[in-house]
């Protein structure tokens, strides 16, 4: 095994710790003992931004520590500023005080091949994972820690840090991986071993599903909180496809555009009514979803031996049985009646709302409350935009906040 694990005694379940609502802004606890506070005049570089699991907060990893921001209302709720050493990965666990940290930036004290599980409630490290190669991503849920390397994924039990699973993947430099977060489902999604393939692990059902999602390499994907729906995009960046993770059925396909684009992020609304995507074209697109999963309640009540029966319940050769008739539809070409004759994009479903951003900056989007989209960028910008769920069109900017002054560019 290419990892080593160390842990300190008394790891508490994540649900028992406090929340990030402290007004403190300076360093405290063990980090303060290791590193004195940085000078306010020191230049801070933004290394990463990432949402927490319910999109109510986001974390910013900087060249001098990390910061936590609340989205509604927008405010900085916590920060740790260090004199030397920053973090390229800051993974939150909802709003609790447990974070996964991976070092990054110039002259980082914390190496990029080590994951630190930090409990800020106790102001101490409660576990470390060291690997032979750089860590690409870390994902957390209340019972699991998932560490993503370029060619392998490790799944650990949160309570005792014991290794549970090892998964081989195709080269995965972006650290693509998703976890479900409902207590009654345990789903992990990652790249497969072949180009364009996605691997889905239903750990609770002891079932693995492989989906041939695209012809080219997978660039981005996301799942619903229960892990039953999957949205994917390829390196071409023109199409987003939605799948049922139980049987691999393709439920819907929408088109971001015709030109090749790098997809920065895909997100699904909590009510599974909308899908948003951002790309290097400087546009956030909103699409209507018209899919639903049959047998969702059965998953919650099923045990491992019943998995084959559940798989049969969710299987369908008819797309209509998985499409809701009252969810509306995305705009499509007026030439869609000639589908099968004209090129495919003439019959595609297009976004019904969009928001324009600077093209040279990486942005990730999520859904807020009451038909709003929240957007965070690597230029240190936070946007809140509203969209018309009936008529669509361009989204209206409600709020623009510069949370960090930086000249950093996408990494």
Coordinates of N, CA, C and O in Angstrom, one line a residue, residues 31 37 104 107 124 133 258 270 367 403:
X31 N -2.1 25.8 15.3 CA -1.5 26.5 14.2 C -0.7 27.7 14.7 O 0.3 28.1 14.1
X37 N 1.5 34.8 13.3 CA 0.5 35.4 12.4 C 1.3 36.2 11.3 O 2.3 36.8 11.5
X104 N 0.0 23.4 -0.3 CA 0.3 23.8 -1.6 C 0.8 25.2 -1.7 O 0.9 25.9 -0.7
X107 N 6.9 27.4 -1.3 CA 7.5 27.3 0.0 C 6.4 26.8 1.1 O 6.4 27.3 2.2
X124 N -6.5 20.7 17.1 CA -5.4 19.7 16.9 C -5.7 18.9 15.7 O -6.8 18.7 15.2
X133 N 2.7 10.0 -3.8 CA 2.5 11.0 -4.9 C 1.5 12.1 -4.3 O 0.9 11.9 -3.3
X258 N -21.6 24.7 -29.0 CA -21.1 24.0 -30.1 C -19.6 23.9 -30.1 O -18.9 22.9 -30.4
X270 N -30.8 21.2 -5.2 CA -31.3 20.2 -4.3 C -32.6 19.5 -4.6 O -32.8 18.4 -4.3
X367 N -26.5 26.3 -6.5 CA -27.8 26.9 -6.4 C -28.1 27.4 -4.9 O -27.8 26.7 -4.0
X403 N -14.1 39.0 -2.2 CA -13.8 38.5 -0.8 C -12.3 38.4 -0.6 O -11.8 38.2 0.5

